[in-house]
Amino acid sequence: KAGVTQTPRYLIKTRGQQVTLSCSPISGHRSVSWYQQTPGQGLQFLFEYFSETQRNKGNFPGRFSGRQFSNSRSEMNVSTLELGDSALYLCASMRGDTQETQYFGPGTRLLVL
Amino acid sequence: SQQGEEDPQALSIQEGENATMNCSYKTSINNLQWYRQNSGRGLVHLILIRSNEREKHSGRLRVTLDTSKKSSSLLITASRAADTASYFCATDGNSGYALNFGKGTSLLVTP
């Protein structure tokens, strides 16, 4: 099976812009989670979607949003970018019917100037 | 929030030696997972241990879990230079589907 894919891999934006990141889960997986990784805060959970519904949400401002499509692909959007949003954004997928292994994609590295 | 805490933060060993990393967490869990990350890339899943398991093996990896102490350890036997990476433990905590990660242990294996 193909693994989790994320696009784009690298992105440079300026403050105030918005950005959309995409994640395609492993075939058959219905859950997609998003995480932010920074040197200072480490890996932090953003949100999780299962069958197009947000099932869990982390402690991030409303500028961070996401959605999931009927084919389980997911997008996350960050509006009004701030310098502190520079990070590696990782998406993970799992089957979703039980709590189990999450498989991660290669990540999107976002740099906000 | 960071629930897991790995110890040590950094570890440097020579090829052939064993590497042991520890993880402590705060709340009850359903399972605990260990991941490896090379140079800021994606996370590679290593092993999952459920709360009712005490020990699990996978190749050169051995994971233990002590739920009474809320701690886990990852042992890599006969380390190789290719094992150089950051290692993270992740717990599912009370939310079930959101993983809580520690800050990781940076392992350097020198030839």
XYZ file of N, CA and C in Angstrom:
672
model
N 0.846 -1.193 0.000
C 0.000 0.000 0.000
C 0.873 1.231 0.000
N 0.414 2.275 -0.683
C 1.133 3.537 -0.631
C 0.953 4.139 0.747
N 1.977 4.897 1.168
C 1.912 5.512 2.484
C 1.122 6.802 2.452
N 1.182 7.515 3.547
C 0.520 8.813 3.657
C 1.315 9.823 2.833
N 0.640 10.580 2.015
C 1.322 11.595 1.216
C 0.835 12.981 1.609
N 1.770 13.927 1.555
C 1.444 15.306 1.896
C 1.977 16.225 0.810
N 1.177 17.220 0.473
C 1.619 18.220 -0.495
C 1.222 19.608 -0.024
N 2.021 20.642 -0.308
C 3.363 20.505 -0.854
C 4.343 20.066 0.232
N 5.564 19.801 -0.120
C 6.559 19.409 0.872
C 7.189 20.627 1.537
N 7.323 21.683 0.786
C 7.904 22.918 1.312
C 7.070 24.110 0.842
N 7.015 25.104 1.700
C 6.190 26.262 1.401
C 6.768 27.483 2.100
N 6.840 28.573 1.378
C 7.264 29.843 1.972
C 6.137 30.846 1.777
N 5.715 31.454 2.872
C 4.644 32.448 2.834
C 5.095 33.670 3.624
N 4.341 34.743 3.482
C 4.614 35.936 4.281
C 3.492 36.140 5.285
N 3.816 36.891 6.318
C 2.827 37.172 7.374
C 1.541 37.720 6.784
N 0.436 37.270 7.317
C -0.855 37.752 6.882
C -1.486 36.915 5.783
N -0.676 36.141 5.072
C -1.235 35.293 4.023
C -1.925 34.085 4.639
N -2.579 33.316 3.790
C -3.160 32.068 4.255
C -2.541 30.916 3.474
N -2.667 29.710 4.010
C -2.055 28.562 3.369
C -2.964 27.347 3.531
N -2.943 26.488 2.531
C -3.693 25.232 2.590
C -2.747 24.080 2.340
N -2.775 23.118 3.244
C -1.944 21.928 3.130
C -2.842 20.725 2.890
N -2.315 19.760 2.138
C -3.125 18.609 1.776
C -2.511 17.308 2.260
N -3.368 16.362 2.585
C -2.919 15.062 3.077
C -3.793 13.961 2.478
N -3.153 12.954 1.907
C -3.883 11.786 1.410
C -3.515 10.597 2.285
N -4.504 10.004 2.950
C -4.196 8.897 3.877
C -3.935 7.596 3.137
N -3.510 6.623 3.894
C -3.349 5.282 3.364
C -4.724 4.771 2.928
N -4.755 4.067 1.801
C -6.010 3.563 1.280
C -6.738 2.724 2.339
N -8.009 3.050 2.540
C -8.804 2.318 3.521
C -8.831 2.960 4.895
N -7.946 3.914 5.122
C -7.945 4.623 6.412
C -8.956 5.755 6.377
N -9.741 5.861 7.428
C -10.787 6.869 7.470
C -10.493 8.007 8.436
N -9.430 7.864 9.208
C -9.074 8.910 10.167
C -7.813 9.619 9.724
N -7.849 10.933 9.793
C -6.672 11.752 9.495
C -6.489 12.741 10.631
N -5.256 12.776 11.144
C -4.907 13.727 12.202
C -3.826 14.660 11.699
N -3.788 15.842 12.266
C -2.766 16.829 11.925
C -1.999 17.215 13.185
N -0.683 17.376 13.010
C 0.186 17.768 14.109
C 1.125 18.875 13.638
N 1.476 19.735 14.576
C 2.457 20.786 14.309
C 3.722 20.470 15.099
N 4.862 20.566 14.460
C 6.121 20.331 15.165
C 7.024 21.549 15.054
N 7.391 22.097 16.190
C 8.327 23.219 16.251
C 9.421 22.876 17.247
N 10.591 23.507 17.125
C 11.674 23.229 18.073
C 11.285 23.576 19.515
N 10.499 24.619 19.672
C 10.172 25.056 21.029
C 9.060 24.261 21.684
N 8.016 23.965 20.943
C 6.836 23.297 21.510
C 6.773 21.812 21.223
N 7.651 21.337 20.352
C 7.624 19.924 20.017
C 6.435 19.578 19.132
N 5.954 18.353 19.268
C 4.835 17.858 18.461
C 3.532 18.128 19.192
N 2.657 18.863 18.534
C 1.377 19.197 19.157
C 0.231 18.822 18.236
N -0.798 18.260 18.820
C -1.982 17.811 18.090
C -2.841 19.003 17.691
N -3.228 19.035 16.423
C -4.098 20.107 15.925
C -5.555 19.656 15.911
N -5.866 18.654 15.105
C -7.223 18.114 15.035
C -7.215 16.776 14.326
N -8.331 16.085 14.472
C -8.502 14.776 13.865
C -9.866 14.681 13.215
N -9.892 14.111 12.028
C -11.133 13.924 11.292
C -11.372 12.449 11.043
N -12.633 12.084 11.134
C -13.046 10.707 10.861
C -14.346 10.772 10.098
N -14.355 10.158 8.923
C -15.557 10.166 8.081
C -16.140 11.569 7.943
N -15.274 12.505 7.594
C -15.638 13.890 7.279
C -16.066 14.718 8.492
N -15.959 14.173 9.690
C -16.358 14.902 10.901
C -15.143 15.107 11.796
N -15.043 16.312 12.344
C -13.955 16.557 13.290
C -14.278 15.847 14.593
N -13.412 14.955 14.988
C -13.677 14.134 16.164
C -12.910 14.641 17.391
N -11.765 15.265 17.155
C -10.945 15.796 18.244
C -10.315 17.089 17.792
N -10.075 17.974 18.740
C -9.448 19.247 18.409
C -8.448 19.592 19.492
N -7.281 20.051 19.081
C -6.269 20.484 20.030
C -6.468 21.928 20.415
N -5.512 22.446 21.145
C -5.621 23.788 21.684
C -4.919 24.800 20.783
N -5.483 25.033 19.628
C -4.941 25.992 18.674
C -6.001 27.033 18.358
N -5.561 28.249 17.974
C -6.539 29.303 17.668
C -7.372 28.964 16.442
N -8.463 29.684 16.285
C -9.401 29.437 15.205
C -8.821 29.674 13.814
N -7.623 30.286 13.754
C -6.976 30.482 12.448
C -6.616 29.145 11.799
N -6.530 28.132 12.619
C -6.217 26.789 12.133
C -7.528 26.036 11.941
N -7.752 25.571 10.746
C -8.966 24.833 10.476
C -8.655 23.684 9.528
N -9.584 22.766 9.451
C -9.361 21.632 8.569
C -10.667 21.104 8.035
N -10.539 20.165 7.136
C -11.720 19.466 6.658
C -11.287 18.143 6.063
N -12.267 17.278 5.912
C -11.990 15.980 5.308
C -13.046 15.721 4.249
N -12.603 15.157 3.158
C -13.486 14.887 2.040
C -13.992 13.440 2.080
N -14.949 13.153 1.226
C -15.566 11.825 1.235
C -14.576 10.714 0.886
N -13.475 11.064 0.203
C -12.462 10.045 -0.112
C -11.390 9.969 0.978
N -11.644 10.597 2.117
C -10.783 10.622 3.309
C -9.601 11.577 3.195
N -9.360 12.127 2.020
C -8.304 13.134 1.920
C -8.658 14.318 2.810
N -7.622 14.944 3.344
C -7.871 16.040 4.271
C -7.041 17.257 3.888
N -7.542 18.395 4.229
C -6.812 19.646 4.072
C -6.830 20.392 5.391
N -5.750 21.115 5.652
C -5.776 22.051 6.766
C -5.420 23.429 6.228
N -6.034 24.409 6.831
C -5.866 25.777 6.401
C -5.413 26.629 7.579
N -4.469 27.494 7.317
C -4.060 28.455 8.342
C -4.245 29.839 7.737
N -5.064 30.645 8.364
C -5.300 31.985 7.853
C -4.462 32.986 8.641
N -4.281 34.162 8.063
C -3.549 35.250 8.706
C -2.270 34.729 9.374
N -1.386 34.218 8.548
C -0.174 33.586 9.048
C 0.660 34.515 9.921
N 1.228 33.909 10.959
C 2.146 34.603 11.861
C 3.504 33.911 11.784
N 4.550 34.659 12.186
C 5.892 34.091 12.141
C 5.970 32.785 12.922
N 5.251 32.722 14.017
C 5.273 31.542 14.877
C 4.609 30.321 14.279
N 3.973 30.485 13.131
C 3.350 29.332 12.470
C 4.363 28.547 11.655
N 5.570 29.073 11.542
C 6.634 28.334 10.858
C 6.865 27.027 11.593
N 6.737 25.931 10.876
C 6.790 24.625 11.526
C 6.766 23.528 10.485
N 6.953 22.315 10.976
C 6.722 21.125 10.159
C 5.321 20.640 10.497
N 4.470 20.536 9.500
C 3.102 20.074 9.713
C 3.004 18.636 9.232
N 2.637 17.783 10.152
C 2.575 16.351 9.882
C 1.137 15.876 9.903
N 0.841 15.006 8.980
C -0.466 14.398 8.985
C -0.292 12.907 9.206
N -1.250 12.308 9.851
C -1.195 10.881 10.159
C -2.543 10.254 9.853
N -2.513 9.006 9.420
C -3.784 8.330 9.176
C -3.841 7.011 9.934
N -5.052 6.582 10.227
C -5.279 5.264 10.809
C -6.654 4.797 10.364
N -6.900 3.509 10.558
C -8.188 2.969 10.090
C -9.335 3.724 10.727
N -9.184 3.947 12.041
C -10.124 4.838 12.699
C -11.205 4.170 13.496
N -11.375 2.845 13.343
C -12.460 2.223 14.088
C -12.061 1.881 15.515
N -10.762 1.768 15.746
C -10.271 1.558 17.103
C -9.047 2.437 17.300
N -8.656 2.591 18.550
C -7.462 3.384 18.829
C -6.240 2.535 18.521
N -5.479 2.955 17.553
C -4.412 2.090 17.100
C -3.293 2.907 16.475
N -2.442 2.224 15.748
C -1.271 2.864 15.166
C -1.655 3.975 14.197
N -0.988 5.097 14.337
C -1.131 6.187 13.389
C 0.114 6.217 12.514
N -0.088 6.302 11.210
C 1.012 6.311 10.246
C 1.177 7.725 9.707
N 2.397 8.209 9.787
C 2.656 9.598 9.444
C 3.176 9.785 8.026
N 2.846 10.935 7.467
C 3.390 11.342 6.199
C 4.726 12.043 6.385
N 5.357 12.480 5.292
C 6.677 13.110 5.366
C 6.644 14.544 5.889
N 5.458 15.130 5.917
C 5.332 16.478 6.446
C 5.431 17.565 5.392
N 4.887 18.715 5.737
C 5.034 19.939 4.946
C 5.775 20.944 5.814
N 6.896 21.416 5.296
C 7.643 22.412 6.073
C 7.217 23.794 5.616
N 6.638 24.547 6.537
C 6.137 25.892 6.248
C 7.056 26.921 6.879
N 7.477 27.870 6.085
C 8.284 28.985 6.584
C 7.495 30.262 6.348
N 7.268 31.020 7.402
C 6.549 32.277 7.309
C 7.539 33.420 7.510
N 7.624 34.288 6.511
C 8.577 35.413 6.572
C 7.875 36.713 6.891
N -0.833 19.574 24.573
C 0.077 19.640 25.709
C 0.977 18.416 25.696
N 2.175 18.553 26.257
C 3.127 17.466 26.282
C 2.795 16.572 27.460
N 2.378 15.345 27.190
C 2.142 14.457 28.305
C 3.359 13.586 28.554
N 3.981 13.113 27.470
C 5.120 12.233 27.637
C 6.401 13.026 27.806
N 7.309 12.469 28.594
C 8.617 13.075 28.759
C 9.655 11.988 28.570
N 10.549 12.167 27.581
C 11.579 11.174 27.358
C 12.842 11.522 28.133
N 13.557 10.503 28.456
C 14.804 10.662 29.197
C 15.769 9.587 28.713
N 17.018 9.910 28.379
C 17.590 11.260 28.411
C 17.170 12.093 27.200
N 17.506 13.358 27.199
C 17.210 14.204 26.045
C 18.124 13.864 24.892
N 19.361 13.482 25.215
C 20.327 13.115 24.180
C 21.158 11.940 24.668
N 21.526 11.097 23.713
C 22.272 9.889 24.032
C 23.260 9.617 22.911
N 24.518 9.403 23.273
C 25.540 9.132 22.275
C 26.215 7.818 22.612
N 26.202 6.881 21.677
C 26.794 5.571 21.908
C 27.569 5.140 20.669
N 28.285 4.027 20.810
C 29.010 3.490 19.661
C 28.232 2.323 19.059
N 28.491 2.087 17.812
C 27.853 0.960 17.131
C 28.075 -0.317 17.915
N 27.035 -1.128 17.988
C 27.136 -2.391 18.702
C 26.641 -2.319 20.129
N 26.619 -1.115 20.691
C 26.119 -0.951 22.060
C 24.598 -0.913 22.062
N 24.049 -1.103 23.252
C 22.592 -0.998 23.406
C 22.220 0.424 23.803
N 21.049 0.851 23.364
C 20.543 2.182 23.712
C 19.220 2.028 24.432
N 19.096 2.681 25.573
C 17.849 2.635 26.338
C 17.292 4.042 26.520
N 16.040 4.194 26.159
C 15.354 5.475 26.327
C 14.119 5.258 27.184
N 13.827 6.229 28.012
C 12.697 6.106 28.921
C 11.660 7.175 28.638
N 10.436 6.853 28.981
C 9.328 7.770 28.753
C 8.411 7.729 29.967
N 8.037 8.891 30.452
C 7.059 8.947 31.536
C 5.856 9.749 31.062
N 4.698 9.406 31.560
C 3.481 10.107 31.162
C 2.612 10.352 32.389
N 1.536 11.116 32.199
C 0.825 11.610 33.379
C -0.553 10.988 33.597
N -1.280 10.724 32.523
C -2.646 10.240 32.714
C -2.776 8.793 32.259
N -3.922 8.200 32.505
C -4.130 6.820 32.088
C -4.149 6.737 30.568
N -3.774 5.586 30.051
C -3.657 5.418 28.608
C -4.335 4.134 28.152
N -4.629 4.075 26.868
C -5.068 2.830 26.239
C -3.878 2.125 25.613
N -3.006 2.891 25.016
C -1.778 2.324 24.472
C -0.697 3.390 24.408
N 0.531 2.931 24.181
C 1.682 3.822 24.070
C 2.456 3.400 22.826
N 2.883 4.389 22.062
C 3.592 4.091 20.828
C 4.960 4.765 20.841
N 5.891 4.150 20.153
C 7.218 4.738 19.954
C 7.402 5.009 18.465
N 7.965 6.198 18.192
C 8.222 6.618 16.820
C 9.676 7.051 16.690
N 10.181 6.988 15.464
C 11.515 7.479 15.133
C 11.375 8.579 14.087
N 12.230 9.590 14.211
C 12.222 10.673 13.237
C 13.666 10.975 12.847
N 13.902 10.966 11.540
C 15.226 11.298 11.020
C 15.218 12.728 10.511
N 16.110 13.545 11.062
C 16.392 14.889 10.553
C 15.158 15.671 10.131
N 14.179 15.825 11.020
C 13.028 16.655 10.732
C 12.114 16.125 9.653
N 12.190 14.870 9.376
C 11.284 14.261 8.406
C 10.070 13.690 9.122
N 9.297 12.883 8.397
C 8.110 12.293 8.999
C 8.462 11.281 10.068
N 7.462 10.929 10.863
C 7.648 9.966 11.934
C 7.444 8.547 11.415
N 8.324 7.675 11.819
C 8.207 6.259 11.448
C 7.750 5.489 12.680
N 6.660 4.765 12.532
C 6.138 4.008 13.663
C 7.033 2.805 13.951
N 7.383 2.638 15.221
C 8.241 1.523 15.610
C 7.443 0.401 16.269
N 6.669 0.765 17.276
C 6.004 -0.282 18.040
C 4.859 0.323 18.853
N 3.795 -0.424 19.034
C 2.671 -0.028 19.867
C 2.532 -1.067 20.966
N 2.377 -0.607 22.194
C 2.157 -1.515 23.318
C 0.873 -1.075 24.007
N 0.005 -2.034 24.268
C -1.292 -1.723 24.875
C -1.149 -1.688 26.397
N -2.104 -1.051 27.034
C -2.009 -0.848 28.480
C -2.030 -2.157 29.266
N -2.543 -3.229 28.656
C -2.581 -4.516 29.363
C -1.366 -5.403 29.022
N -0.417 -4.844 28.286
C 0.812 -5.555 27.963
C 1.961 -5.002 28.787
N 2.921 -5.844 29.086
C 4.058 -5.401 29.896
C 5.336 -5.303 29.084
N 5.422 -6.106 28.034
C 6.640 -6.124 27.231
C 6.295 -6.531 25.813
N 7.047 -5.952 24.871
C 6.816 -6.288 23.481
C 8.144 -6.207 22.732
N 8.328 -7.114 21.769
C 9.562 -7.145 20.995
C 9.245 -6.965 19.521
N 10.188 -6.312 18.822
C 10.103 -6.229 17.374
C 11.523 -6.095 16.846
N 12.048 -7.195 16.298
C 13.426 -7.176 15.814
C 14.397 -6.835 16.924
N 15.173 -5.765 16.736
C 16.145 -5.340 17.758
C 15.521 -4.426 18.818
N 14.233 -4.218 18.747
C 13.563 -3.330 19.696
C 12.847 -4.130 20.781
N 12.960 -3.595 22.007
C 12.222 -4.169 23.124
C 11.591 -3.013 23.888
N 10.296 -3.084 24.056
C 9.569 -2.036 24.776
C 8.928 -2.634 26.012
N 9.044 -1.913 27.110
C 8.353 -2.310 28.325
C 7.390 -1.206 28.734
N 6.383 -1.588 29.453
C 5.381 -0.634 29.937
C 5.032 -0.963 31.369
N 5.114 0.034 32.232
C 4.726 -0.109 33.637
C 3.646 0.931 33.914
N 2.396 0.509 33.858
C 1.299 1.462 34.022
C 1.191 1.963 35.456
N 1.700 1.188 36.419
C 1.645 1.654 37.813
C 2.587 2.830 38.026
N 3.687 2.842 37.293
C 4.640 3.954 37.372
C 4.459 4.951 36.242
N 3.521 4.663 35.356
C 3.282 5.517 34.194
C 4.597 5.759 33.447
N 5.240 4.668 33.080
C 6.513 4.802 32.382
C 6.700 3.665 31.384
N 7.535 3.946 30.395
C 7.857 2.965 29.366
C 9.331 3.111 29.017
N 9.910 2.046 28.511
C 11.286 2.140 28.044
C 11.406 1.479 26.682
N 12.303 2.019 25.885
C 12.612 1.469 24.569
C 14.081 1.079 24.579
N 14.344 -0.181 24.286
C 15.713 -0.682 24.204
C 15.998 -1.049 22.760
N 17.073 -0.487 22.228
C 17.556 -0.859 20.905
C 18.839 -1.633 21.118
N 18.852 -2.876 20.722
C 20.048 -3.697 20.928
C 20.960 -3.621 19.705
N 22.251 -3.799 19.956
C 23.250 -3.822 18.876
C 23.045 -2.659 17.913
N 23.123 -1.439 18.433
C 22.825 -0.232 17.643
C 23.719 -0.123 16.413
N 23.144 0.504 15.392
C 23.838 0.758 14.141
C 23.845 2.252 13.876
N 24.750 2.705 13.031
C 24.783 4.132 12.691
C 23.442 4.588 12.124
N 22.768 3.695 11.405
C 21.470 4.030 10.808
C 20.383 4.258 11.853
N 20.638 3.893 13.110
C 19.650 4.132 14.173
C 19.700 5.576 14.672
N 20.689 6.337 14.215
C 20.791 7.742 14.601
C 19.525 8.473 14.183
N 18.832 9.033 15.174
C 17.539 9.672 14.924
C 17.016 10.208 16.250
N 15.864 10.855 16.189
C 15.149 11.234 17.410
C 14.045 10.222 17.647
N 13.851 9.866 18.892
C 12.856 8.855 19.254
C 11.826 9.492 20.177
N 10.565 9.269 19.852
C 9.465 9.861 20.604
C 8.525 8.783 21.124
N 8.052 8.995 22.336
C 6.956 8.171 22.796
C 5.675 8.997 22.660
N 4.578 8.316 22.417
C 3.297 8.990 22.238
C 2.215 8.202 22.948
N 1.407 8.897 23.707
C 0.299 8.256 24.408
C -1.009 8.811 23.894
N -2.071 8.006 24.038
C -3.363 8.484 23.563
C -4.133 9.192 24.651
N -3.698 9.103 25.874
C -4.320 9.846 26.961
C -5.805 9.583 27.053
N -6.545 10.600 27.390
C -7.988 10.447 27.582
C -8.786 10.738 26.320
N -8.150 11.400 25.349
C -8.903 11.787 24.165
C -9.100 10.634 23.209
N -8.289 9.624 23.341
C -8.483 8.430 22.538
C -7.778 8.449 21.208
N -7.982 9.498 20.437
C -7.464 9.484 19.081
C -6.366 10.513 18.840
N -6.137 11.402 19.787
C -5.083 12.395 19.663
C -3.860 11.902 20.412
N -2.719 11.902 19.756
C -1.496 11.460 20.400
C -0.816 12.624 21.115
N -0.333 12.331 22.309
C 0.457 13.297 23.062
C 1.904 12.845 23.041
N 2.762 13.699 22.507
C 4.161 13.354 22.347
C 5.029 14.010 23.400
N 6.131 13.328 23.722
C 7.164 13.947 24.518
C 8.086 14.740 23.612
N 9.126 15.317 24.199
C 10.061 16.125 23.428
C 11.083 15.272 22.682
N 11.170 14.007 23.028
C 12.035 13.103 22.286
C 13.422 12.929 22.861
N 14.037 11.820 22.496
C 15.433 11.547 22.807
C 16.211 11.544 21.512
N 17.270 12.340 21.467
C 18.114 12.388 20.275
C 19.235 11.371 20.441
N 19.240 10.355 19.590
C 20.232 9.278 19.670
C 21.263 9.443 18.570
N 22.529 9.410 18.952
C 23.629 9.451 17.995
C 24.428 8.165 18.147
N 24.528 7.416 17.075
C 25.304 6.178 17.079
C 26.507 6.384 16.166
N 27.692 6.316 16.751
C 28.902 6.560 15.966
C 29.583 5.245 15.607
N 30.142 5.188 14.401
C 30.795 3.952 13.948
C 32.039 3.624 14.777
